[in-house]
């Protein structure tokens, strides 16, 4: 098994506080992995928060569906929330984020990941697998 890089909660929090976010009305977290960072960002920005369960890969990072699948019924009408930040922990290809972004036409939408592929990336230089501090707590 490959050694995972450990990034502490404090390091993530400090990087988020230093990050120059666009103006946002709502944070939309991708559950499971994006739940904790989405909560942190929504709190920091004073923005509304929603979590949507989307699945594409298993815990070994292998695709399990042909394309990302919404796992729960979700109301995509956000009324007055026109500037939306979609948040996930990691994006390998960007397919999950693109699937969600496509459902939000008519809104100003940005994607944000801690590492990988997105409009905004908190740790763009990190290429290795990461042991996120909340993984054991939420199982993702």
PDB file of C-alpha atoms in Angstrom:
ATOM      1  CA  UNK A   1       0.000   0.000   0.000  1.00  0.00           C
ATOM      2  CA  UNK A   2       1.218   3.486  -0.871  1.00  0.00           C
ATOM      3  CA  UNK A   3       2.013   5.815   2.014  1.00  0.00           C
ATOM      4  CA  UNK A   4      -0.557   8.612   2.219  1.00  0.00           C
ATOM      5  CA  UNK A   5       0.432  12.194   2.871  1.00  0.00           C
ATOM      6  CA  UNK A   6      -1.087  13.433   6.121  1.00  0.00           C
ATOM      7  CA  UNK A   7      -2.472  16.957   6.009  1.00  0.00           C
ATOM      8  CA  UNK A   8      -3.637  18.152   9.411  1.00  0.00           C
ATOM      9  CA  UNK A   9      -6.929  19.818  10.177  1.00  0.00           C
ATOM     10  CA  UNK A  10      -5.003  22.934  11.261  1.00  0.00           C
ATOM     11  CA  UNK A  11      -3.095  23.066   7.953  1.00  0.00           C
ATOM     12  CA  UNK A  12      -6.354  22.806   6.005  1.00  0.00           C
ATOM     13  CA  UNK A  13      -8.019  25.437   8.175  1.00  0.00           C
ATOM     14  CA  UNK A  14      -5.090  27.852   7.775  1.00  0.00           C
ATOM     15  CA  UNK A  15      -5.014  27.350   4.004  1.00  0.00           C
ATOM     16  CA  UNK A  16      -8.786  27.944   3.781  1.00  0.00           C
ATOM     17  CA  UNK A  17      -8.510  31.170   5.797  1.00  0.00           C
ATOM     18  CA  UNK A  18      -5.762  32.412   3.458  1.00  0.00           C
ATOM     19  CA  UNK A  19      -7.656  31.409   0.289  1.00  0.00           C
ATOM     20  CA  UNK A  20      -9.230  34.161  -1.843  1.00  0.00           C
ATOM     21  CA  UNK A  21     -12.719  32.757  -2.458  1.00  0.00           C
ATOM     22  CA  UNK A  22     -15.100  34.288  -5.001  1.00  0.00           C
ATOM     23  CA  UNK A  23     -18.298  35.846  -3.642  1.00  0.00           C
ATOM     24  CA  UNK A  24     -20.631  32.937  -2.803  1.00  0.00           C
ATOM     25  CA  UNK A  25     -24.265  32.601  -1.672  1.00  0.00           C
ATOM     26  CA  UNK A  26     -24.205  28.859  -1.072  1.00  0.00           C
ATOM     27  CA  UNK A  27     -21.743  26.008  -0.620  1.00  0.00           C
ATOM     28  CA  UNK A  28     -22.819  22.676  -2.101  1.00  0.00           C
ATOM     29  CA  UNK A  29     -20.752  19.832  -0.647  1.00  0.00           C
ATOM     30  CA  UNK A  30     -20.302  16.479  -2.357  1.00  0.00           C
ATOM     31  CA  UNK A  31     -20.995  13.834   0.305  1.00  0.00           C
ATOM     32  CA  UNK A  32     -18.971  11.930   1.756  1.00  0.00           C
ATOM     33  CA  UNK A  33     -15.530  13.345   1.034  1.00  0.00           C
ATOM     34  CA  UNK A  34     -16.621  16.927   0.483  1.00  0.00           C
ATOM     35  CA  UNK A  35     -18.821  17.168   3.588  1.00  0.00           C
ATOM     36  CA  UNK A  36     -16.176  18.331   6.074  1.00  0.00           C
ATOM     37  CA  UNK A  37     -14.442  20.861   3.805  1.00  0.00           C
ATOM     38  CA  UNK A  38     -17.830  22.193   2.636  1.00  0.00           C
ATOM     39  CA  UNK A  39     -18.896  22.742   6.267  1.00  0.00           C
ATOM     40  CA  UNK A  40     -15.629  24.543   7.031  1.00  0.00           C
ATOM     41  CA  UNK A  41     -15.939  26.782   3.968  1.00  0.00           C
ATOM     42  CA  UNK A  42     -19.634  27.596   4.471  1.00  0.00           C
ATOM     43  CA  UNK A  43     -18.926  28.558   8.073  1.00  0.00           C
ATOM     44  CA  UNK A  44     -15.942  30.706   7.102  1.00  0.00           C
ATOM     45  CA  UNK A  45     -17.860  32.500   4.321  1.00  0.00           C
ATOM     46  CA  UNK A  46     -21.141  32.802   6.236  1.00  0.00           C
ATOM     47  CA  UNK A  47     -22.871  31.062   3.324  1.00  0.00           C
ATOM     48  CA  UNK A  48     -25.759  28.607   3.166  1.00  0.00           C
ATOM     49  CA  UNK A  49     -24.787  24.928   3.032  1.00  0.00           C
ATOM     50  CA  UNK A  50     -26.293  21.892   1.316  1.00  0.00           C
ATOM     51  CA  UNK A  51     -24.847  18.407   0.872  1.00  0.00           C
ATOM     52  CA  UNK A  52     -25.651  16.158  -2.088  1.00  0.00           C
ATOM     53  CA  UNK A  53     -24.650  12.497  -2.290  1.00  0.00           C
ATOM     54  CA  UNK A  54     -23.037  11.708  -5.644  1.00  0.00           C
ATOM     55  CA  UNK A  55     -21.063   8.543  -6.320  1.00  0.00           C
ATOM     56  CA  UNK A  56     -18.689   7.620  -9.101  1.00  0.00           C
ATOM     57  CA  UNK A  57     -15.708   5.865  -7.488  1.00  0.00           C
ATOM     58  CA  UNK A  58     -15.288   3.345  -4.677  1.00  0.00           C
ATOM     59  CA  UNK A  59     -12.952   3.686  -1.692  1.00  0.00           C
ATOM     60  CA  UNK A  60     -10.104   2.298  -3.825  1.00  0.00           C
ATOM     61  CA  UNK A  61     -10.625   5.181  -6.278  1.00  0.00           C
ATOM     62  CA  UNK A  62     -11.959   2.898  -9.039  1.00  0.00           C
ATOM     63  CA  UNK A  63     -15.012   3.964 -11.081  1.00  0.00           C
ATOM     64  CA  UNK A  64     -18.100   1.944 -10.097  1.00  0.00           C
ATOM     65  CA  UNK A  65     -20.563   3.660 -12.432  1.00  0.00           C
ATOM     66  CA  UNK A  66     -20.293   4.660 -16.090  1.00  0.00           C
ATOM     67  CA  UNK A  67     -20.897   8.253 -14.999  1.00  0.00           C
ATOM     68  CA  UNK A  68     -21.469   9.907 -11.601  1.00  0.00           C
ATOM     69  CA  UNK A  69     -24.831   9.013 -10.000  1.00  0.00           C
ATOM     70  CA  UNK A  70     -26.951  11.069  -7.596  1.00  0.00           C
ATOM     71  CA  UNK A  71     -27.636   8.741  -4.652  1.00  0.00           C
ATOM     72  CA  UNK A  72     -30.492  10.652  -3.009  1.00  0.00           C
ATOM     73  CA  UNK A  73     -33.422  12.739  -4.175  1.00  0.00           C
ATOM     74  CA  UNK A  74     -32.237  16.301  -4.305  1.00  0.00           C
ATOM     75  CA  UNK A  75     -34.019  19.588  -4.987  1.00  0.00           C
ATOM     76  CA  UNK A  76     -31.821  21.477  -7.458  1.00  0.00           C
ATOM     77  CA  UNK A  77     -33.861  24.708  -7.177  1.00  0.00           C
ATOM     78  CA  UNK A  78     -31.873  27.016  -4.926  1.00  0.00           C
ATOM     79  CA  UNK A  79     -34.072  30.121  -5.382  1.00  0.00           C
ATOM     80  CA  UNK A  80     -32.010  33.127  -4.239  1.00  0.00           C
ATOM     81  CA  UNK A  81     -28.682  31.278  -4.120  1.00  0.00           C
ATOM     82  CA  UNK A  82     -27.238  32.170  -7.511  1.00  0.00           C
ATOM     83  CA  UNK A  83     -23.500  32.032  -6.730  1.00  0.00           C
ATOM     84  CA  UNK A  84     -22.714  28.450  -5.789  1.00  0.00           C
ATOM     85  CA  UNK A  85     -19.436  26.829  -4.791  1.00  0.00           C
ATOM     86  CA  UNK A  86     -19.388  23.038  -5.301  1.00  0.00           C
ATOM     87  CA  UNK A  87     -16.903  21.485  -2.853  1.00  0.00           C
ATOM     88  CA  UNK A  88     -15.271  18.056  -2.805  1.00  0.00           C
ATOM     89  CA  UNK A  89     -12.123  16.748  -1.164  1.00  0.00           C
ATOM     90  CA  UNK A  90     -10.520  15.244  -4.285  1.00  0.00           C
ATOM     91  CA  UNK A  91     -11.375  15.342  -7.967  1.00  0.00           C
ATOM     92  CA  UNK A  92      -9.470  12.961 -10.222  1.00  0.00           C
ATOM     93  CA  UNK A  93     -11.119  13.634 -13.607  1.00  0.00           C
ATOM     94  CA  UNK A  94     -13.642  16.353 -12.742  1.00  0.00           C
ATOM     95  CA  UNK A  95     -16.613  14.198 -13.861  1.00  0.00           C
ATOM     96  CA  UNK A  96     -18.490  14.360 -10.546  1.00  0.00           C
ATOM     97  CA  UNK A  97     -18.097  18.129 -10.317  1.00  0.00           C
ATOM     98  CA  UNK A  98     -19.124  18.551 -13.976  1.00  0.00           C
ATOM     99  CA  UNK A  99     -22.233  16.404 -13.413  1.00  0.00           C
ATOM    100  CA  UNK A 100     -23.337  18.612 -10.531  1.00  0.00           C
ATOM    101  CA  UNK A 101     -22.386  21.821 -12.343  1.00  0.00           C
ATOM    102  CA  UNK A 102     -24.528  20.787 -15.348  1.00  0.00           C
ATOM    103  CA  UNK A 103     -27.578  20.524 -13.062  1.00  0.00           C
ATOM    104  CA  UNK A 104     -27.079  24.132 -11.972  1.00  0.00           C
ATOM    105  CA  UNK A 105     -27.458  25.980 -15.260  1.00  0.00           C
ATOM    106  CA  UNK A 106     -28.702  29.499 -14.708  1.00  0.00           C
ATOM    107  CA  UNK A 107     -26.462  29.906 -11.662  1.00  0.00           C
ATOM    108  CA  UNK A 108     -22.934  31.244 -11.315  1.00  0.00           C
ATOM    109  CA  UNK A 109     -21.127  28.039 -10.310  1.00  0.00           C
ATOM    110  CA  UNK A 110     -17.536  27.389  -9.261  1.00  0.00           C
ATOM    111  CA  UNK A 111     -15.879  24.129  -8.260  1.00  0.00           C
ATOM    112  CA  UNK A 112     -13.440  23.832  -5.359  1.00  0.00           C
ATOM    113  CA  UNK A 113     -11.372  20.824  -4.298  1.00  0.00           C
ATOM    114  CA  UNK A 114      -8.662  20.302  -1.752  1.00  0.00           C
ATOM    115  CA  UNK A 115      -6.574  18.511  -4.394  1.00  0.00           C
ATOM    116  CA  UNK A 116      -7.011  17.508  -8.012  1.00  0.00           C
ATOM    117  CA  UNK A 117      -9.086  19.049 -10.806  1.00  0.00           C
ATOM    118  CA  UNK A 118     -11.379  22.037 -10.162  1.00  0.00           C
ATOM    119  CA  UNK A 119     -11.843  25.743 -10.806  1.00  0.00           C
ATOM    120  CA  UNK A 120     -10.108  26.318  -7.461  1.00  0.00           C
ATOM    121  CA  UNK A 121      -7.666  23.903  -5.802  1.00  0.00           C
ATOM    122  CA  UNK A 122      -6.485  24.429  -2.232  1.00  0.00           C
ATOM    123  CA  UNK A 123      -3.372  22.226  -2.508  1.00  0.00           C
ATOM    124  CA  UNK A 124      -2.477  22.249  -6.228  1.00  0.00           C
ATOM    125  CA  UNK A 125       1.050  20.899  -5.675  1.00  0.00           C
ATOM    126  CA  UNK A 126      -0.122  17.765  -3.827  1.00  0.00           C
ATOM    127  CA  UNK A 127      -0.176  14.842  -6.257  1.00  0.00           C
ATOM    128  CA  UNK A 128      -0.022  11.897  -3.825  1.00  0.00           C
ATOM    129  CA  UNK A 129      -2.877  10.237  -1.958  1.00  0.00           C
ATOM    130  CA  UNK A 130      -3.867  12.104   1.206  1.00  0.00           C
ATOM    131  CA  UNK A 131      -5.013  10.903   4.623  1.00  0.00           C
ATOM    132  CA  UNK A 132      -7.636  13.562   5.440  1.00  0.00           C
ATOM    133  CA  UNK A 133      -8.054  14.206   9.183  1.00  0.00           C
ATOM    134  CA  UNK A 134     -11.816  13.534   9.116  1.00  0.00           C
ATOM    135  CA  UNK A 135     -11.741  10.293   7.099  1.00  0.00           C
ATOM    136  CA  UNK A 136     -12.125   7.936  10.076  1.00  0.00           C
ATOM    137  CA  UNK A 137     -14.750  10.165  11.689  1.00  0.00           C
ATOM    138  CA  UNK A 138     -17.156  10.114   8.694  1.00  0.00           C
ATOM    139  CA  UNK A 139     -16.033   7.013   6.852  1.00  0.00           C
ATOM    140  CA  UNK A 140     -15.028   8.898   3.720  1.00  0.00           C
TER     141      UNK A 140
END
